[in-house]
Amino acid sequence: MEQKLISISVDGKKIEVDPGMNLIDACALAGASVPSLCFMKDISANASCGVCVVEVEGAKALVRSCVQKPVEGMKIRTAGPRVMSARRTAVELLLANHPTDCLSCIRSGTCELRVLAETLGVRASRYPKLKKFPPPDTSTEGLVRDDSKCILCGRCVAACAETQSVHAIAFAGRGARTRVTSFMDKGLANSPCIQCGQCSVVCPTAAITEKDQSSEVMAALADPRLTMIIQTAPAIRASLGEALGMPPGSLVTGKMVAALRRLGFAKIFDTQFSADLTIMEEGTEFIQRVQTGGTLPMITSCSPGWINFIETFYPELLSHLSSCKSPQQMFGAVAKTFYAQKTGIDPASLRVVSIMPCTAKKGEAGRPEMDSAYRWWREKAEKDGTKMSREHYRDVDWAITTRELARMIRQSAIDMASLPEENFDSSLGESTGAATIFGNTGGVMEAALRTVYEILEGKALPQTDFLPVRGLQGIKTAEVPVAGMKVKVAVAHGLKNARVLLDDIAAGKSDYHFIEVMACPGGCIGGGGQPVLPDIGKKLARNRSLYMEDLRLPERKSHQNAEVSALYKEFLGQPAGHLSHELLHTKYKARIV
Amino acid sequence: MPTTLSSQSSPGIEAIIQKHKGTSGALLKVLENVQEEDPKHYLSESSMRSISSLMGLPLSQVYSMATFYSFFNLKPQGRHSIVVCRGTACHTRGSLALLNEALSRMGIKEFKEEEENSATSLDGFASIRTVACFGQCALAPVVMIDGVVKSRMTIGKLVSLLEKMKKGGVE
Ligand code: SF4
Ligand code: SF4
Ligand code: SF4
Ligand code: FES
Ligand code: FES
């Protein structure tokens, strides 16, 4: 679309701008950076805080630049005593009711409010404390909401409604009682919240954060009775560096392994190993569905936020979900059976920690059905007539986010940037490029296509890359000729996009065979447990770095993973075989809220 | 939209929704009507759930609107209503004493003015609520009893009105 440019002046500098843009962006074009707080580009602009005010010549009142559009000939002043004092007042009003917890606050290092108060030179608030707050909402496994730190910017409400179409939270009440809350103030656990954590990555303060378990993990590391092993999700290697102050997109695979070793984990394994395993299972399941007339389209099942979503909003479509557990859960089940047996470690003293880009993974690890290893050992003990300790354990003991791991590394004074590159341990540490791209939207689909093609065609792919399913477009589609069939695939990330595909299935209008859904925008690289306040540039940098890793790895197709082949040979038998079903597959059920 | 529990009073609510379908501000009107027709004059959790599922609106949005306007009640209301103005003019002319008198006459022990704006007697006889200003400051202090505004209220007048109410009707 042709847009006629208009000319404005910012602090005396004349520039030409698009009349559709916000004044705050126009000022940035002119080199003047106007501070803002409630505003977040592409997420929310409810103009509630008043921090972004600028002076416009001829206008009586100051103007909120995050929502105002430029007008031909507008003369703007972005600094000066009048705007300065208004900005300070705006922040003082927010601080009046805010706890002075910065010293011990989980967001201290990344808090927009703290930084703003500091840059504006706000030392104290002149205003009285008027509000009372309920205790924090700790009802879910993944997240904590603390109203006392909420500045009512509305970003979380927008992320939940616009990005995810979940609407778990909204503003309620008015005046001093205004708050962000769920229906009847019953807490997130009693709302449709799917634990995706998108609210927690956009929140400028510590009002909504992951439920931090890093100190529990540190305590377990100090317990000599336990064997602590760790798995790292694909997306972590593209974001952990960023969380520790390196440039966005820094690829830190080897340094991350080195840091985890220094933290004291006995073995450093890779969720990418079980991502390759997932492809073997899911690829086989897909082929079986196509050949035996099973339910199509088949939809991927590795994103627990997405699983919560379909169980809540589209329970009638559950038969479309692949029965495969997520790579995190496959790893836990294999570690506590195959690996424990092979090494002679008592599975009851083995602890599996996973590093995930995701807050919903915490809830997934805690699902009651995710204790396959325990059930497997119990059955075995019954069969062999041997005794087994009564202590119940789950497949994955702790799922902690990128942010929590970064915290552990910082607390331990490990300078990750200066560490050498080290390798994962065997025999759950090998992976292929197909597994690494799981972290990007479209990656699971591409990985599955690479393997399904070669299994069905019995020959090497002419071209390993499937470009149409890459990139950050909301919905991507492709048609791939495989063994005389045109396989129609679709990829959606962000649940508002997924709804479009689901509504078509529900209406009987979907002719896709295979669909990938990731709850978070961008896939796991944009997950709810990733470094906070990402913009599109940071997400693209993380996205690119995973495709780089794909090219770097010696093998790029899941069926070429030698450790996975060994696992089938020594333990599981066939993909989608009996033992696989017991350990690697699961069932879903409708969730009523 | 969200899966919701079914509720008892759907048929009446369905008719109300039909009536306002497609009009602007339909949710607000539906909430008003549902509250009017509720025997306890409030928006119950189950009626809000019905409204949400029948109108295809998220529960959080229904709740948002129901908590924004002070005329919506989220708790069951008594058969009689006593509204005491707590605005500045009324306050300086003794509305706190009126409020406390009304509360004690109705046997309501717990009422935190900063946190809630209404309370109902245990027997469901009457609800007492506070408002910020009736806009009749010249006639302060102002109290409204069963919808009728009573100005220049005194403790004595209030006590006799409440006595009458207990015997059946203030009119
Ligand atoms: S949320 Fe920000 S301003 Fe508030 S206590 Fe934490 S660091 Fe300080
Ligand atoms: S975790 Fe996701 S679904 Fe839950 S409130 Fe936050 S954005 Fe909404
Ligand atoms: S919880 Fe965070 S994102 Fe949501 S309104 Fe409060 S400060 Fe803003
Ligand atoms: S950033 Fe513009 S009003 Fe808050
Ligand atoms: S203060 Fe009571 S009517 Fe205005």
mmCIF file of N, CA, C and O in Angstrom, chain A residues 132 165-174 177 179 181-186 190 192 311-313 315 499 591-593, chain B residues 1-5 43-45 48-49 58-65 67-70 74 112-117:
data_model
loop_
_atom_site.group_PDB
_atom_site.id
_atom_site.type_symbol
_atom_site.label_atom_id
_atom_site.label_comp_id
_atom_site.label_asym_id
_atom_site.label_seq_id
_atom_site.Cartn_x
_atom_site.Cartn_y
_atom_site.Cartn_z
ATOM 1 N N LYS A 132 -4.701 -2.091 48.890
ATOM 2 C CA LYS A 132 -4.380 -3.323 49.613
ATOM 3 C C LYS A 132 -4.366 -4.434 48.595
ATOM 4 O O LYS A 132 -5.146 -4.411 47.662
ATOM 5 N N SER A 165 -5.696 -16.111 22.509
ATOM 6 C CA SER A 165 -7.156 -16.268 22.482
ATOM 7 C C SER A 165 -7.661 -17.146 23.623
ATOM 8 O O SER A 165 -8.613 -17.888 23.478
ATOM 9 N N VAL A 166 -7.000 -17.037 24.766
ATOM 10 C CA VAL A 166 -7.406 -17.835 25.930
ATOM 11 C C VAL A 166 -8.320 -17.036 26.869
ATOM 12 O O VAL A 166 -9.284 -17.565 27.412
ATOM 13 N N HIS A 167 -8.041 -15.754 27.027
ATOM 14 C CA HIS A 167 -8.863 -14.888 27.885
ATOM 15 C C HIS A 167 -8.980 -15.409 29.311
ATOM 16 O O HIS A 167 -10.051 -15.348 29.917
ATOM 17 N N ALA A 168 -7.893 -15.911 29.847
ATOM 18 C CA ALA A 168 -7.950 -16.390 31.235
ATOM 19 C C ALA A 168 -8.063 -15.212 32.197
ATOM 20 O O ALA A 168 -8.664 -15.326 33.255
ATOM 21 N N ILE A 169 -7.469 -14.096 31.821
ATOM 22 C CA ILE A 169 -7.416 -12.947 32.720
ATOM 23 C C ILE A 169 -7.961 -11.701 32.036
ATOM 24 O O ILE A 169 -7.950 -11.597 30.801
ATOM 25 N N ALA A 170 -8.445 -10.788 32.840
ATOM 26 C CA ALA A 170 -8.922 -9.504 32.333
ATOM 27 C C ALA A 170 -8.872 -8.511 33.484
ATOM 28 O O ALA A 170 -8.670 -8.902 34.631
ATOM 29 N N PHE A 171 -9.069 -7.238 33.157
ATOM 30 C CA PHE A 171 -9.200 -6.258 34.225
ATOM 31 C C PHE A 171 -10.525 -6.485 34.932
ATOM 32 O O PHE A 171 -11.521 -6.803 34.292
ATOM 33 N N ALA A 172 -10.540 -6.316 36.240
ATOM 34 C CA ALA A 172 -11.793 -6.375 36.974
ATOM 35 C C ALA A 172 -11.796 -5.241 37.979
ATOM 36 O O ALA A 172 -10.746 -4.719 38.356
ATOM 37 N N GLY A 173 -13.004 -4.864 38.425
ATOM 38 C CA GLY A 173 -13.139 -3.804 39.405
ATOM 39 C C GLY A 173 -12.870 -2.447 38.792
ATOM 40 O O GLY A 173 -12.653 -2.311 37.587
ATOM 41 N N ARG A 174 -12.892 -1.413 39.643
ATOM 42 C CA ARG A 174 -12.579 -0.077 39.145
ATOM 43 C C ARG A 174 -11.927 0.724 40.250
ATOM 44 O O ARG A 174 -11.918 0.316 41.402
ATOM 45 N N ARG A 177 -9.646 -0.420 43.267
ATOM 46 C CA ARG A 177 -9.771 -1.882 43.299
ATOM 47 C C ARG A 177 -9.507 -2.530 41.940
ATOM 48 O O ARG A 177 -9.695 -3.732 41.780
ATOM 49 N N ARG A 179 -7.896 -4.475 39.110
ATOM 50 C CA ARG A 179 -6.873 -5.513 39.170
ATOM 51 C C ARG A 179 -6.969 -6.383 37.934
ATOM 52 O O ARG A 179 -7.987 -6.373 37.249
ATOM 53 N N THR A 181 -7.263 -10.117 36.840
ATOM 54 C CA THR A 181 -7.611 -11.342 37.554
ATOM 55 C C THR A 181 -8.411 -12.296 36.682
ATOM 56 O O THR A 181 -8.814 -11.956 35.577
ATOM 57 N N SER A 182 -8.631 -13.476 37.208
ATOM 58 C CA SER A 182 -9.430 -14.465 36.496
ATOM 59 C C SER A 182 -10.865 -14.419 37.013
ATOM 60 O O SER A 182 -11.163 -13.730 37.988
ATOM 61 N N PHE A 183 -11.745 -15.134 36.373
ATOM 62 C CA PHE A 183 -13.165 -15.149 36.711
ATOM 63 C C PHE A 183 -13.377 -15.400 38.203
ATOM 64 O O PHE A 183 -12.825 -16.360 38.751
ATOM 65 N N MET A 184 -14.153 -14.546 38.865
ATOM 66 C CA MET A 184 -14.480 -14.660 40.288
ATOM 67 C C MET A 184 -13.230 -14.600 41.177
ATOM 68 O O MET A 184 -13.279 -15.057 42.314
ATOM 69 N N ASP A 185 -12.138 -14.076 40.658
ATOM 70 C CA ASP A 185 -10.874 -14.017 41.420
ATOM 71 C C ASP A 185 -10.479 -15.378 41.977
ATOM 72 O O ASP A 185 -9.950 -15.487 43.083
ATOM 73 N N LYS A 186 -10.739 -16.414 41.210
ATOM 74 C CA LYS A 186 -10.505 -17.756 41.746
ATOM 75 C C LYS A 186 -9.090 -18.271 41.521
ATOM 76 O O LYS A 186 -8.787 -19.404 41.873
ATOM 77 N N ASN A 190 -8.035 -22.195 38.432
ATOM 78 C CA ASN A 190 -9.463 -22.399 38.201
ATOM 79 C C ASN A 190 -9.972 -21.581 37.028
ATOM 80 O O ASN A 190 -11.151 -21.274 36.939
ATOM 81 N N PRO A 192 -9.366 -20.803 32.552
ATOM 82 C CA PRO A 192 -8.905 -21.555 31.362
ATOM 83 C C PRO A 192 -7.410 -21.424 31.101
ATOM 84 O O PRO A 192 -6.912 -21.961 30.114
ATOM 85 N N GLU A 311 -7.334 -29.500 25.242
ATOM 86 C CA GLU A 311 -8.138 -30.200 26.256
ATOM 87 C C GLU A 311 -9.216 -29.287 26.844
ATOM 88 O O GLU A 311 -10.272 -29.737 27.270
ATOM 89 N N THR A 312 -8.937 -27.973 26.856
ATOM 90 C CA THR A 312 -9.894 -27.024 27.424
ATOM 91 C C THR A 312 -10.922 -26.547 26.403
ATOM 92 O O THR A 312 -12.110 -26.489 26.684
ATOM 93 N N PHE A 313 -10.443 -26.209 25.212
ATOM 94 C CA PHE A 313 -11.320 -25.528 24.269
ATOM 95 C C PHE A 313 -11.862 -26.406 23.134
ATOM 96 O O PHE A 313 -12.886 -26.095 22.554
ATOM 97 N N PRO A 315 -12.129 -30.174 23.171
ATOM 98 C CA PRO A 315 -11.987 -31.583 23.597
ATOM 99 C C PRO A 315 -12.519 -32.557 22.544
ATOM 100 O O PRO A 315 -12.055 -33.700 22.476
ATOM 101 N N ARG A 499 -6.372 -21.739 16.398
ATOM 102 C CA ARG A 499 -7.837 -21.776 16.355
ATOM 103 C C ARG A 499 -8.379 -21.824 14.927
ATOM 104 O O ARG A 499 -9.371 -22.495 14.653
ATOM 105 N N ARG A 591 -10.782 -31.000 29.697
ATOM 106 C CA ARG A 591 -10.585 -30.282 30.957
ATOM 107 C C ARG A 591 -11.729 -29.279 31.103
ATOM 108 O O ARG A 591 -11.998 -28.487 30.198
ATOM 109 N N ILE A 592 -12.413 -29.370 32.218
ATOM 110 C CA ILE A 592 -13.547 -28.471 32.430
ATOM 111 C C ILE A 592 -13.167 -27.413 33.455
ATOM 112 O O ILE A 592 -12.676 -27.739 34.528
ATOM 113 N N VAL A 593 -13.351 -26.143 33.092
ATOM 114 C CA VAL A 593 -13.019 -25.074 34.046
ATOM 115 C C VAL A 593 -14.232 -24.189 34.298
ATOM 116 O O VAL A 593 -15.136 -24.155 33.528
ATOM 117 N N MET B 1 -15.429 -21.127 22.561
ATOM 118 C CA MET B 1 -15.223 -20.403 23.822
ATOM 119 C C MET B 1 -15.148 -21.362 25.000
ATOM 120 O O MET B 1 -15.433 -22.532 24.852
ATOM 121 N N PRO B 2 -14.792 -20.855 26.171
ATOM 122 C CA PRO B 2 -14.520 -21.749 27.300
ATOM 123 C C PRO B 2 -15.619 -22.764 27.568
ATOM 124 O O PRO B 2 -16.800 -22.452 27.468
ATOM 125 N N THR B 3 -15.204 -23.956 27.908
ATOM 126 C CA THR B 3 -16.141 -24.964 28.334
ATOM 127 C C THR B 3 -16.674 -24.504 29.682
ATOM 128 O O THR B 3 -15.912 -24.115 30.544
ATOM 129 N N THR B 4 -17.961 -24.528 29.874
ATOM 130 C CA THR B 4 -18.474 -24.037 31.151
ATOM 131 C C THR B 4 -19.392 -25.062 31.779
ATOM 132 O O THR B 4 -19.966 -25.909 31.095
ATOM 133 N N LEU B 5 -19.523 -24.962 33.091
ATOM 134 C CA LEU B 5 -20.479 -25.811 33.783
ATOM 135 C C LEU B 5 -21.870 -25.320 33.415
ATOM 136 O O LEU B 5 -22.095 -24.150 33.225
ATOM 137 N N LEU B 43 -25.856 -11.157 40.484
ATOM 138 C CA LEU B 43 -25.315 -11.970 39.399
ATOM 139 C C LEU B 43 -24.569 -13.131 40.032
ATOM 140 O O LEU B 43 -23.493 -12.959 40.589
ATOM 141 N N SER B 44 -25.153 -14.298 39.954
ATOM 142 C CA SER B 44 -24.510 -15.450 40.570
ATOM 143 C C SER B 44 -23.433 -15.988 39.639
ATOM 144 O O SER B 44 -23.417 -15.684 38.441
ATOM 145 N N GLU B 45 -22.551 -16.779 40.200
ATOM 146 C CA GLU B 45 -21.520 -17.393 39.373
ATOM 147 C C GLU B 45 -22.165 -18.203 38.257
ATOM 148 O O GLU B 45 -21.748 -18.142 37.106
ATOM 149 N N MET B 48 -23.561 -16.007 35.494
ATOM 150 C CA MET B 48 -22.500 -15.452 34.638
ATOM 151 C C MET B 48 -21.905 -16.534 33.725
ATOM 152 O O MET B 48 -21.553 -16.267 32.583
ATOM 153 N N ARG B 49 -21.821 -17.750 34.238
ATOM 154 C CA ARG B 49 -21.343 -18.849 33.381
ATOM 155 C C ARG B 49 -22.301 -19.087 32.213
ATOM 156 O O ARG B 49 -21.876 -19.284 31.072
ATOM 157 N N PRO B 58 -15.836 -14.724 26.707
ATOM 158 C CA PRO B 58 -15.025 -15.304 27.778
ATOM 159 C C PRO B 58 -15.555 -14.917 29.162
ATOM 160 O O PRO B 58 -16.023 -13.789 29.358
ATOM 161 N N LEU B 59 -15.461 -15.844 30.094
ATOM 162 C CA LEU B 59 -15.879 -15.595 31.477
ATOM 163 C C LEU B 59 -15.184 -14.369 32.051
ATOM 164 O O LEU B 59 -15.779 -13.579 32.781
ATOM 165 N N SER B 60 -13.877 -14.231 31.733
ATOM 166 C CA SER B 60 -13.129 -13.117 32.304
ATOM 167 C C SER B 60 -13.722 -11.783 31.862
ATOM 168 O O SER B 60 -13.712 -10.815 32.607
ATOM 169 N N GLN B 61 -14.267 -11.731 30.630
ATOM 170 C CA GLN B 61 -14.848 -10.471 30.146
ATOM 171 C C GLN B 61 -16.181 -10.169 30.817
ATOM 172 O O GLN B 61 -16.497 -9.022 31.112
ATOM 173 N N VAL B 62 -16.965 -11.220 31.029
ATOM 174 C CA VAL B 62 -18.243 -11.040 31.722
ATOM 175 C C VAL B 62 -17.971 -10.511 33.129
ATOM 176 O O VAL B 62 -18.596 -9.566 33.605
ATOM 177 N N TYR B 63 -16.985 -11.109 33.770
ATOM 178 C CA TYR B 63 -16.635 -10.714 35.136
ATOM 179 C C TYR B 63 -16.112 -9.284 35.168
ATOM 180 O O TYR B 63 -16.401 -8.509 36.078
ATOM 181 N N SER B 64 -15.330 -8.946 34.149
ATOM 182 C CA SER B 64 -14.772 -7.613 34.030
ATOM 183 C C SER B 64 -15.904 -6.576 34.062
ATOM 184 O O SER B 64 -15.865 -5.607 34.813
ATOM 185 N N MET B 65 -16.926 -6.801 33.255
ATOM 186 C CA MET B 65 -18.027 -5.842 33.185
ATOM 187 C C MET B 65 -18.837 -5.858 34.490
ATOM 188 O O MET B 65 -19.235 -4.814 34.998
ATOM 189 N N THR B 67 -17.893 -6.400 37.430
ATOM 190 C CA THR B 67 -17.212 -5.788 38.576
ATOM 191 C C THR B 67 -16.911 -4.307 38.334
ATOM 192 O O THR B 67 -16.511 -3.599 39.233
ATOM 193 N N PHE B 68 -17.082 -3.863 37.082
ATOM 194 C CA PHE B 68 -16.761 -2.469 36.782
ATOM 195 C C PHE B 68 -17.852 -1.527 37.295
ATOM 196 O O PHE B 68 -17.578 -0.464 37.822
ATOM 197 N N TYR B 69 -19.110 -1.918 37.132
ATOM 198 C CA TYR B 69 -20.218 -1.051 37.523
ATOM 199 C C TYR B 69 -20.669 -1.368 38.938
ATOM 200 O O TYR B 69 -20.933 -2.520 39.268
ATOM 201 N N SER B 70 -20.795 -0.308 39.750
ATOM 202 C CA SER B 70 -21.101 -0.564 41.158
ATOM 203 C C SER B 70 -22.536 -1.036 41.352
ATOM 204 O O SER B 70 -22.866 -1.574 42.399
ATOM 205 N N LEU B 74 -22.531 -8.940 43.259
ATOM 206 C CA LEU B 74 -22.002 -10.286 43.045
ATOM 207 C C LEU B 74 -22.321 -11.201 44.217
ATOM 208 O O LEU B 74 -21.942 -12.362 44.228
ATOM 209 N N LYS B 112 -16.068 -4.161 56.136
ATOM 210 C CA LYS B 112 -14.861 -3.359 55.951
ATOM 211 C C LYS B 112 -15.114 -2.388 54.815
ATOM 212 O O LYS B 112 -15.117 -2.767 53.651
ATOM 213 N N GLU B 113 -15.327 -1.145 55.182
ATOM 214 C CA GLU B 113 -15.702 -0.157 54.177
ATOM 215 C C GLU B 113 -14.674 -0.012 53.064
ATOM 216 O O GLU B 113 -15.028 0.224 51.915
ATOM 217 N N GLU B 114 -13.382 -0.146 53.398
ATOM 218 C CA GLU B 114 -12.354 0.054 52.353
ATOM 219 C C GLU B 114 -12.362 -1.083 51.338
ATOM 220 O O GLU B 114 -11.884 -0.939 50.221
ATOM 221 N N GLU B 115 -12.881 -2.227 51.735
ATOM 222 C CA GLU B 115 -12.736 -3.383 50.857
ATOM 223 C C GLU B 115 -13.996 -3.768 50.104
ATOM 224 O O GLU B 115 -13.945 -4.363 49.039
ATOM 225 N N GLU B 116 -15.158 -3.478 50.664
ATOM 226 C CA GLU B 116 -16.374 -3.891 49.959
ATOM 227 C C GLU B 116 -17.389 -2.783 50.088
ATOM 228 O O GLU B 116 -17.269 -1.898 50.922
ATOM 229 N N ASN B 117 -18.412 -2.821 49.213
ATOM 230 C CA ASN B 117 -19.390 -1.754 49.331
ATOM 231 C C ASN B 117 -20.775 -2.246 49.701
ATOM 232 O O ASN B 117 -21.722 -1.501 49.684
#
